[in-house]
Amino acid sequence: MDLFEKLTSGPRGPLAALSHAIHGKASFPRLRGPIGSRMEWNGREMLVWSVNNYLGLANLPEVREADAEFANRYGLAAPMGSRMMTGETDELEALETELADYARKPAALFLNYGYQGMLSLIDSLVTRHDWIVYDAECHACIIDGVRLHAGKAKSFPHNDIARLETVLQQVDSLRKPGDSVLVISEGVFGMSGVQGRLADIVALKQKHEFRLLVDDAHGFGVMGPDGGGTGEEQGVQDGIDLYFGTFAKAGASIGAFVAGPAEIVWQLRYTMRSQIFAKGLPWPIVAGNRVRLRLMRTRPDLRKQCLAVSSALQSGLREAGFDVGATAAPVTPVMFDLRDLDVAVGLEFMDRLRTKYDVFCSGVIYPVVPQGVGQLRLIPTADHTMADVDQTITAMESAAHEVLGWSAAVPA
């Protein structure tokens, strides 16, 4: 059978099956205007809860001015090649030093992108003789990294420490003397807002030999007393062997990093294929990330505002009868049981929020969230206000009564 005919003869997965119904609405919507809590969609101003901009850095004057200055100074061409060949800069080295200090690790390596960085990181850390043990609800970049792993891998149910220990016992009974073990979890799980049980995982090191890699894309810059991440929040940053963060969330930019022991970071510098064989990010982005990192460290008021809005939004939604799960971070899910709610009705609910109440949030189904769950995800930021929270809760209640008869707003 012809490859293209096979690809187009039928939908491949639930998102493809819905693609024509959701395109431009639930998927690929066009938000216009300066990034913030108010943006334009379909010609109307919306109260937006769908932008990864936790600290509101995207349009701070000092950020916009720095971006413009660096673009004018450096242009977007440099570096002309991979970092190893022609792309090293003073800005990159300074950013890595500052990231290592913020992450409380001896060294850090800046990466072009989070997704490809995680894939390449996993590839560089383990061989076909090694084991990977990972949380079943880890992000797709981790799942794909595990899929590419030529060795052995086992998952454990989300945040189930008893099962994790059982899996580690099984691995211990099967592993050969030369086999190593890498455990992977997340600091904040990006769809549920649930924190990974990092302290409990670190405690298992007393019984089992493994190294711990934590993806803290949604915790970096937000969680912890100084915004240093979920490991800082839980008091176990020292027990995390490799800490992975990104600028795509709190940093309102692009790029990622991995921080850990200096000798390991040095090894990664020369083995991560996504860095060795890819052109480096444009110089203005790297310089701009230094400005963003400085603001993460020196503007605790932004983090406090984001967390205050998050707390008010989540409390208000719970009081109104919505299921926001066990979120312990700004990520705010609103979950519905698809056994009781048709996907088309869920789409109508989301559309009603936008078209009647001017409240814009994103909706997802499997494989983004577990099967049987439909979910809206709201991302509070420092740009949002308590008035925005009140408006949103009122809109959610009204839309639920009108479209769902309210009965669908029950725990998933």
Short mmCIF file of C-alpha atoms in Angstrom, two decimals:
data_model
loop_
_atom_site.label_atom_id
_atom_site.label_comp_id
_atom_site.label_asym_id
_atom_site.label_seq_id
_atom_site.Cartn_x
_atom_site.Cartn_y
_atom_site.Cartn_z
CA MET A 1 0.00 0.00 0.00
CA ASP A 2 1.26 3.48 -0.81
CA LEU A 3 2.59 5.25 2.27
CA PHE A 4 0.68 8.49 1.69
CA GLU A 5 -2.54 6.61 0.93
CA LYS A 6 -2.17 4.76 4.21
CA LEU A 7 -1.56 7.97 6.10
CA THR A 8 -4.63 9.70 4.69
CA SER A 9 -7.10 6.81 4.42
CA GLY A 10 -8.15 7.10 8.03
CA PRO A 11 -7.45 9.13 11.19
CA ARG A 12 -4.49 8.08 13.28
CA GLY A 13 -5.39 8.71 16.90
CA PRO A 14 -8.10 10.67 18.70
CA LEU A 15 -6.71 14.12 17.92
CA ALA A 16 -6.57 13.37 14.19
CA ALA A 17 -10.14 12.06 14.34
CA LEU A 18 -11.33 15.40 15.73
CA SER A 19 -8.98 17.58 13.72
CA HIS A 20 -11.50 19.03 11.28
CA ALA A 21 -13.96 19.86 14.06
CA ILE A 22 -11.44 21.50 16.37
CA HIS A 23 -8.98 23.17 14.00
CA GLY A 24 -8.76 26.89 14.68
CA LYS A 25 -10.74 26.49 17.89
CA ALA A 26 -9.47 23.90 20.35
CA SER A 27 -6.37 23.43 18.21
CA PHE A 28 -4.28 25.95 16.29
CA PRO A 29 -6.22 29.04 17.47
CA ARG A 30 -4.84 32.41 16.43
CA LEU A 31 -4.29 34.70 19.38
CA ARG A 32 -3.18 38.17 18.35
CA GLY A 33 -1.69 41.19 20.07
CA PRO A 34 0.89 41.67 22.82
CA ILE A 35 1.25 38.61 25.05
CA GLY A 36 -0.67 39.08 28.27
CA SER A 37 -3.90 38.42 30.09
CA ARG A 38 -5.91 40.19 27.36
CA MET A 39 -5.44 39.22 23.72
CA GLU A 40 -7.52 39.15 20.56
CA TRP A 41 -9.20 36.05 19.16
CA ASN A 42 -11.57 36.11 16.18
CA GLY A 43 -11.71 39.88 16.34
CA ARG A 44 -12.71 40.06 20.01
CA GLU A 45 -10.73 40.84 23.14
CA MET A 46 -10.42 37.79 25.36
CA LEU A 47 -9.42 37.21 28.96
CA VAL A 48 -6.71 34.64 28.20
CA TRP A 49 -5.64 31.76 30.47
CA SER A 50 -3.65 29.84 27.87
CA VAL A 51 -0.27 31.54 27.67
CA ASN A 52 2.86 30.09 29.31
CA ASN A 53 3.98 33.35 30.90
CA TYR A 54 3.80 32.62 34.64
CA LEU A 55 5.73 35.67 35.80
CA GLY A 56 4.34 38.04 33.18
CA LEU A 57 7.81 38.63 31.76
CA ALA A 58 6.79 38.59 28.09
CA ASN A 59 5.84 42.25 27.94
CA LEU A 60 7.70 43.81 30.83
CA PRO A 61 9.30 46.99 29.48
CA GLU A 62 12.81 45.93 30.50
CA VAL A 63 12.38 42.59 28.72
CA ARG A 64 11.03 44.12 25.51
CA GLU A 65 13.73 46.78 25.54
CA ALA A 66 16.46 44.19 26.08
CA ASP A 67 15.13 41.98 23.29
CA ALA A 68 15.11 44.93 20.90
CA GLU A 69 18.57 46.05 21.94
CA PHE A 70 20.10 42.58 21.52
CA ALA A 71 18.38 42.01 18.18
CA ASN A 72 19.76 45.33 16.94
CA ARG A 73 23.22 44.63 18.34
CA TYR A 74 23.67 41.01 17.28
CA GLY A 75 21.07 40.30 14.57
CA LEU A 76 19.46 36.88 14.24
CA ALA A 77 22.16 35.18 12.14
CA ALA A 78 24.80 34.57 14.80
CA PRO A 79 25.96 32.00 15.67
CA MET A 80 26.51 30.63 12.18
CA GLY A 81 26.82 26.96 13.10
CA SER A 82 26.69 24.59 16.03
CA ARG A 83 28.02 25.75 19.34
CA MET A 84 30.88 23.25 19.25
CA MET A 85 32.14 24.54 15.91
CA THR A 86 31.53 28.29 15.77
CA GLY A 87 28.77 29.10 18.22
CA GLU A 88 30.40 29.65 21.62
CA THR A 89 29.84 33.09 23.15
CA ASP A 90 30.56 34.91 26.38
CA GLU A 91 26.78 35.26 26.85
CA LEU A 92 26.31 31.48 26.75
CA GLU A 93 29.02 30.83 29.29
CA ALA A 94 27.72 33.54 31.60
CA LEU A 95 24.14 32.22 31.32
CA GLU A 96 25.29 28.72 32.25
CA THR A 97 27.16 29.99 35.30
CA GLU A 98 24.08 31.90 36.44
CA LEU A 99 21.79 28.92 35.82
CA ALA A 100 24.03 26.59 37.81
CA ASP A 101 23.99 29.01 40.73
CA TYR A 102 20.19 29.40 40.60
CA ALA A 103 19.67 25.63 40.38
CA ARG A 104 22.15 25.07 43.21
CA LYS A 105 24.27 22.72 41.10
CA PRO A 106 27.99 22.82 40.26
CA ALA A 107 27.45 23.27 36.51
CA ALA A 108 24.80 23.75 33.84
CA LEU A 109 24.54 23.25 30.09
CA PHE A 110 22.23 25.48 28.05
CA LEU A 111 20.15 23.64 25.43
CA ASN A 112 18.44 24.93 22.30
CA TYR A 113 15.01 23.51 23.09
CA GLY A 114 13.34 21.58 25.88
CA TYR A 115 11.77 18.78 23.85
CA GLN A 116 14.77 17.86 21.73
CA GLY A 117 17.04 18.56 24.68
CA MET A 118 15.32 15.95 26.83
CA LEU A 119 15.40 13.37 24.02
CA SER A 120 19.10 13.91 23.54
CA LEU A 121 19.83 14.03 27.25
CA ILE A 122 18.28 10.60 27.84
CA ASP A 123 20.16 9.24 24.84
CA SER A 124 23.45 10.54 26.24
CA LEU A 125 22.92 9.25 29.76
CA VAL A 126 22.04 5.59 29.20
CA THR A 127 23.28 2.72 27.04
CA ARG A 128 21.55 -0.47 25.91
CA HIS A 129 22.80 -2.11 29.09
CA ASP A 130 21.01 0.36 31.39
CA TRP A 131 17.52 0.67 32.86
CA ILE A 132 15.13 3.60 32.83
CA VAL A 133 12.33 3.77 35.42
CA TYR A 134 9.86 6.60 34.83
CA ASP A 135 6.54 8.02 35.98
CA ALA A 136 3.81 6.90 33.57
CA GLU A 137 2.48 10.47 33.25
CA CYS A 138 5.77 12.07 32.31
CA HIS A 139 5.75 14.55 29.44
CA ALA A 140 5.84 13.32 25.84
CA CYS A 141 9.48 14.38 25.45
CA ILE A 142 10.44 11.92 28.20
CA ILE A 143 8.22 9.17 26.81
CA ASP A 144 9.77 9.63 23.38
CA GLY A 145 13.25 9.58 24.89
CA VAL A 146 12.41 6.31 26.58
CA ARG A 147 11.05 4.91 23.29
CA LEU A 148 14.39 5.62 21.64
CA HIS A 149 16.28 3.92 24.47
CA ALA A 150 17.87 0.68 23.25
CA GLY A 151 17.99 -0.81 26.74
CA LYS A 152 15.34 -1.72 29.27
CA ALA A 153 12.61 0.49 30.68
CA LYS A 154 9.78 0.20 33.19
CA SER A 155 7.13 2.71 34.17
CA PHE A 156 5.37 3.12 37.49
CA PRO A 157 1.85 4.53 38.04
CA HIS A 158 1.78 8.27 38.50
CA ASN A 159 3.33 9.31 41.82
CA ASP A 160 2.86 5.79 43.22
CA ILE A 161 5.95 5.47 45.41
CA ALA A 162 5.06 1.97 46.64
CA ARG A 163 4.90 0.75 43.04
CA LEU A 164 8.11 2.61 42.22
CA GLU A 165 9.85 0.74 45.00
CA THR A 166 8.43 -2.55 43.71
CA VAL A 167 9.73 -1.74 40.23
CA LEU A 168 13.16 -0.87 41.63
CA GLN A 169 13.21 -4.18 43.51
CA GLN A 170 12.41 -5.98 40.26
CA VAL A 171 15.15 -4.11 38.44
CA ASP A 172 17.62 -4.90 41.22
CA SER A 173 16.83 -8.61 40.84
CA LEU A 174 17.34 -8.48 37.06
CA ARG A 175 20.16 -6.04 36.53
CA LYS A 176 23.68 -7.23 35.89
CA PRO A 177 26.68 -5.79 37.75
CA GLY A 178 27.42 -3.34 34.94
CA ASP A 179 23.83 -2.14 34.52
CA SER A 180 22.93 1.35 35.73
CA VAL A 181 19.51 2.79 36.60
CA LEU A 182 18.02 6.19 35.76
CA VAL A 183 14.77 7.25 37.45
CA ILE A 184 12.83 10.08 35.77
CA SER A 185 10.02 12.18 37.20
CA GLU A 186 8.77 15.74 36.94
CA GLY A 187 8.77 18.59 39.40
CA VAL A 188 5.35 19.88 38.36
CA PHE A 189 3.32 17.77 35.95
CA GLY A 190 2.27 20.19 33.25
CA MET A 191 -1.36 19.17 32.73
CA SER A 192 -2.43 18.38 36.30
CA GLY A 193 -0.27 20.79 38.31
CA VAL A 194 0.52 17.91 40.67
CA GLN A 195 4.01 17.94 42.11
CA GLY A 196 6.18 14.88 41.65
CA ARG A 197 6.91 13.15 44.94
CA LEU A 198 10.55 14.09 44.75
CA ALA A 199 11.29 13.82 48.47
CA ASP A 200 9.97 10.26 48.55
CA ILE A 201 11.92 9.31 45.44
CA VAL A 202 15.12 10.77 46.87
CA ALA A 203 14.54 8.78 50.07
CA LEU A 204 14.55 5.56 48.04
CA LYS A 205 18.21 6.15 47.23
CA GLN A 206 18.99 4.80 50.68
CA LYS A 207 17.71 1.38 49.57
CA HIS A 208 18.37 1.32 45.83
CA GLU A 209 21.17 2.47 43.55
CA PHE A 210 19.95 4.92 40.90
CA ARG A 211 20.36 8.44 39.60
CA LEU A 212 17.43 10.85 39.50
CA LEU A 213 16.57 13.14 36.57
CA VAL A 214 13.80 15.69 37.18
CA ASP A 215 12.08 17.69 34.43
CA ASP A 216 10.92 20.88 36.15
CA ALA A 217 9.74 22.89 33.16
CA HIS A 218 6.66 24.14 35.05
CA GLY A 219 8.45 24.59 38.39
CA PHE A 220 11.56 26.49 37.37
CA GLY A 221 11.21 30.16 38.27
CA VAL A 222 7.90 29.60 40.06
CA MET A 223 8.17 27.02 42.83
CA GLY A 224 10.26 27.32 45.97
CA PRO A 225 11.04 30.28 48.25
CA ASP A 226 13.38 31.79 45.66
CA GLY A 227 11.77 30.34 42.52
CA GLY A 228 14.55 27.79 42.22
CA GLY A 229 12.11 25.00 41.44
CA THR A 230 10.18 22.12 42.91
CA GLY A 231 13.27 20.50 44.41
CA GLU A 232 13.79 23.70 46.37
CA GLU A 233 10.07 23.72 47.27
CA GLN A 234 10.36 20.22 48.73
CA GLY A 235 13.82 20.75 50.27
CA VAL A 236 15.51 18.01 48.22
CA GLN A 237 17.32 19.87 45.45
CA ASP A 238 20.60 18.27 46.58
CA GLY A 239 19.09 14.82 46.06
CA ILE A 240 18.24 15.54 42.42
CA ASP A 241 21.19 14.36 40.35
CA LEU A 242 20.23 16.12 37.13
CA TYR A 243 17.86 19.10 37.15
CA PHE A 244 16.20 20.03 33.85
CA GLY A 245 14.48 23.37 33.32
CA THR A 246 13.22 25.51 30.47
CA PHE A 247 12.73 29.18 29.61
CA ALA A 248 9.50 28.40 27.73
CA LYS A 249 7.24 28.75 30.78
CA ALA A 250 8.21 31.21 33.54
CA GLY A 251 10.92 32.65 31.30
CA ALA A 252 8.55 33.62 28.47
CA SER A 253 11.24 32.71 25.96
CA ILE A 254 12.83 29.60 24.47
CA GLY A 255 15.71 27.34 25.43
CA ALA A 256 16.35 24.87 28.23
CA PHE A 257 19.15 23.65 30.46
CA VAL A 258 20.37 20.70 32.47
CA ALA A 259 22.29 21.22 35.72
CA GLY A 260 24.28 18.72 37.76
CA PRO A 261 27.81 17.53 38.60
CA ALA A 262 30.48 19.38 36.64
CA GLU A 263 32.09 16.25 35.21
CA ILE A 264 28.73 14.94 34.00
CA VAL A 265 27.74 18.25 32.44
CA TRP A 266 31.11 18.35 30.69
CA GLN A 267 30.48 14.86 29.30
CA LEU A 268 27.03 15.92 28.07
CA ARG A 269 28.54 18.94 26.35
CA TYR A 270 30.41 16.56 24.04
CA THR A 271 27.80 13.81 23.64
CA MET A 272 24.37 15.43 23.29
CA ARG A 273 23.61 15.06 19.60
CA SER A 274 20.86 17.70 19.62
CA GLN A 275 23.52 20.26 20.55
CA ILE A 276 26.50 18.99 18.59
CA PHE A 277 24.63 18.68 15.30
CA ALA A 278 22.29 21.69 15.50
CA LYS A 279 22.80 25.38 14.96
CA GLY A 280 22.82 27.33 18.20
CA LEU A 281 19.97 29.60 19.16
CA PRO A 282 20.33 33.19 17.91
CA TRP A 283 22.52 35.30 20.15
CA PRO A 284 19.73 37.77 21.11
CA ILE A 285 17.69 34.92 22.63
CA VAL A 286 20.57 33.84 24.84
CA ALA A 287 21.29 37.41 25.94
CA GLY A 288 17.57 37.97 26.53
CA ASN A 289 17.41 34.86 28.69
CA ARG A 290 20.03 36.34 30.99
CA VAL A 291 17.75 39.34 31.54
CA ARG A 292 14.80 37.04 32.22
CA LEU A 293 16.82 34.95 34.67
CA ARG A 294 17.88 38.10 36.52
CA LEU A 295 14.22 39.13 36.85
CA MET A 296 13.27 35.67 38.13
CA ARG A 297 15.84 36.14 40.88
CA THR A 298 15.21 39.78 41.75
CA ARG A 299 11.43 40.23 41.31
CA PRO A 300 9.81 37.93 43.91
CA ASP A 301 6.71 40.13 43.67
CA LEU A 302 5.97 38.63 40.24
CA ARG A 303 6.10 35.09 41.60
CA LYS A 304 3.96 36.06 44.60
CA GLN A 305 1.34 37.64 42.33
CA CYS A 306 1.21 34.55 40.13
CA LEU A 307 0.79 32.27 43.15
CA ALA A 308 -1.85 34.52 44.72
CA VAL A 309 -3.91 34.52 41.52
CA SER A 310 -3.46 30.75 41.25
CA SER A 311 -4.67 30.18 44.79
CA ALA A 312 -7.73 32.40 44.33
CA LEU A 313 -8.64 30.82 40.99
CA GLN A 314 -8.31 27.26 42.25
CA SER A 315 -10.20 27.95 45.48
CA GLY A 316 -12.99 29.70 43.61
CA LEU A 317 -13.36 26.90 41.07
CA ARG A 318 -13.47 24.26 43.80
CA GLU A 319 -16.11 26.21 45.71
CA ALA A 320 -18.15 26.47 42.49
CA GLY A 321 -18.13 22.69 42.15
CA PHE A 322 -15.46 22.15 39.53
CA ASP A 323 -12.84 19.42 39.80
CA VAL A 324 -9.35 20.92 39.75
CA GLY A 325 -7.70 17.74 40.97
CA ALA A 326 -4.74 17.85 43.32
CA THR A 327 -2.87 20.71 41.70
CA ALA A 328 -0.14 22.17 43.88
CA ALA A 329 1.21 24.69 41.37
CA PRO A 330 -0.15 27.48 39.16
CA VAL A 331 -1.31 24.95 36.53
CA THR A 332 -5.09 24.83 37.00
CA PRO A 333 -6.96 21.90 35.43
CA VAL A 334 -10.73 21.71 35.16
CA MET A 335 -11.52 18.05 34.56
CA PHE A 336 -14.58 16.25 33.26
CA ASP A 337 -15.38 12.56 33.07
CA LEU A 338 -15.85 11.73 29.39
CA ARG A 339 -17.85 8.67 30.34
CA ASP A 340 -20.58 11.13 31.31
CA LEU A 341 -19.82 13.91 28.83
CA ASP A 342 -19.66 13.75 25.04
CA VAL A 343 -16.56 15.39 23.56
CA ALA A 344 -18.78 17.56 21.33
CA VAL A 345 -20.54 18.93 24.41
CA GLY A 346 -17.20 19.67 26.01
CA LEU A 347 -16.15 21.59 22.91
CA GLU A 348 -19.42 23.53 23.04
CA PHE A 349 -18.71 24.43 26.68
CA MET A 350 -15.27 25.76 25.79
CA ASP A 351 -16.69 27.63 22.80
CA ARG A 352 -19.42 29.16 24.96
CA LEU A 353 -16.81 30.50 27.37
CA ARG A 354 -15.12 32.26 24.49
CA THR A 355 -17.98 33.45 22.32
CA LYS A 356 -20.39 34.57 25.04
CA TYR A 357 -18.18 35.33 28.03
CA ASP A 358 -14.86 36.32 26.36
CA VAL A 359 -12.87 33.86 28.47
CA PHE A 360 -10.24 31.92 26.53
CA CYS A 361 -8.74 28.70 27.88
CA SER A 362 -7.44 25.55 26.20
CA GLY A 363 -9.04 22.12 26.17
CA VAL A 364 -7.37 18.73 25.77
CA ILE A 365 -8.21 15.03 25.59
CA TYR A 366 -6.18 11.83 25.29
CA PRO A 367 -3.28 11.44 24.55
CA VAL A 368 -2.48 14.78 26.22
CA VAL A 369 -4.33 13.61 29.37
CA PRO A 370 -5.29 10.06 30.44
CA GLN A 371 -8.04 8.25 28.57
CA GLY A 372 -11.56 9.03 29.72
CA VAL A 373 -10.70 12.56 30.84
CA GLY A 374 -11.56 15.83 29.14
CA GLN A 375 -9.78 18.84 30.55
CA LEU A 376 -9.54 22.57 30.36
CA ARG A 377 -6.19 23.97 31.47
CA LEU A 378 -5.86 27.47 32.86
CA ILE A 379 -2.45 29.10 33.31
CA PRO A 380 -2.51 31.93 35.88
CA THR A 381 0.18 34.58 35.48
CA ALA A 382 1.41 37.68 37.25
CA ASP A 383 -0.48 39.70 34.62
CA HIS A 384 -3.83 38.43 35.89
CA THR A 385 -5.82 40.18 38.60
CA MET A 386 -8.37 39.12 41.19
CA ALA A 387 -11.02 40.78 39.02
CA ASP A 388 -9.99 38.40 36.22
CA VAL A 389 -10.46 35.49 38.62
CA ASP A 390 -13.97 36.64 39.56
CA GLN A 391 -14.94 37.14 35.92
CA THR A 392 -13.68 33.68 35.00
CA ILE A 393 -15.42 31.82 37.80
CA THR A 394 -18.71 33.56 37.01
CA ALA A 395 -18.31 32.68 33.32
CA MET A 396 -17.47 29.05 34.09
CA GLU A 397 -20.51 28.69 36.33
CA SER A 398 -22.83 30.28 33.77
CA ALA A 399 -21.49 28.21 30.86
CA ALA A 400 -21.74 25.03 32.94
CA HIS A 401 -25.41 25.68 33.68
CA GLU A 402 -26.20 26.57 30.08
CA VAL A 403 -24.29 23.84 28.26
CA LEU A 404 -23.68 21.04 30.73
CA GLY A 405 -26.72 21.28 32.95
CA TRP A 406 -23.97 21.47 35.59
CA SER A 407 -24.21 17.72 36.29
CA ALA A 408 -21.08 17.06 34.21
CA ALA A 409 -18.91 19.21 36.46
CA VAL A 410 -18.02 16.32 38.70
CA PRO A 411 -14.70 14.70 39.59
CA ALA A 412 -13.16 12.66 36.78
#
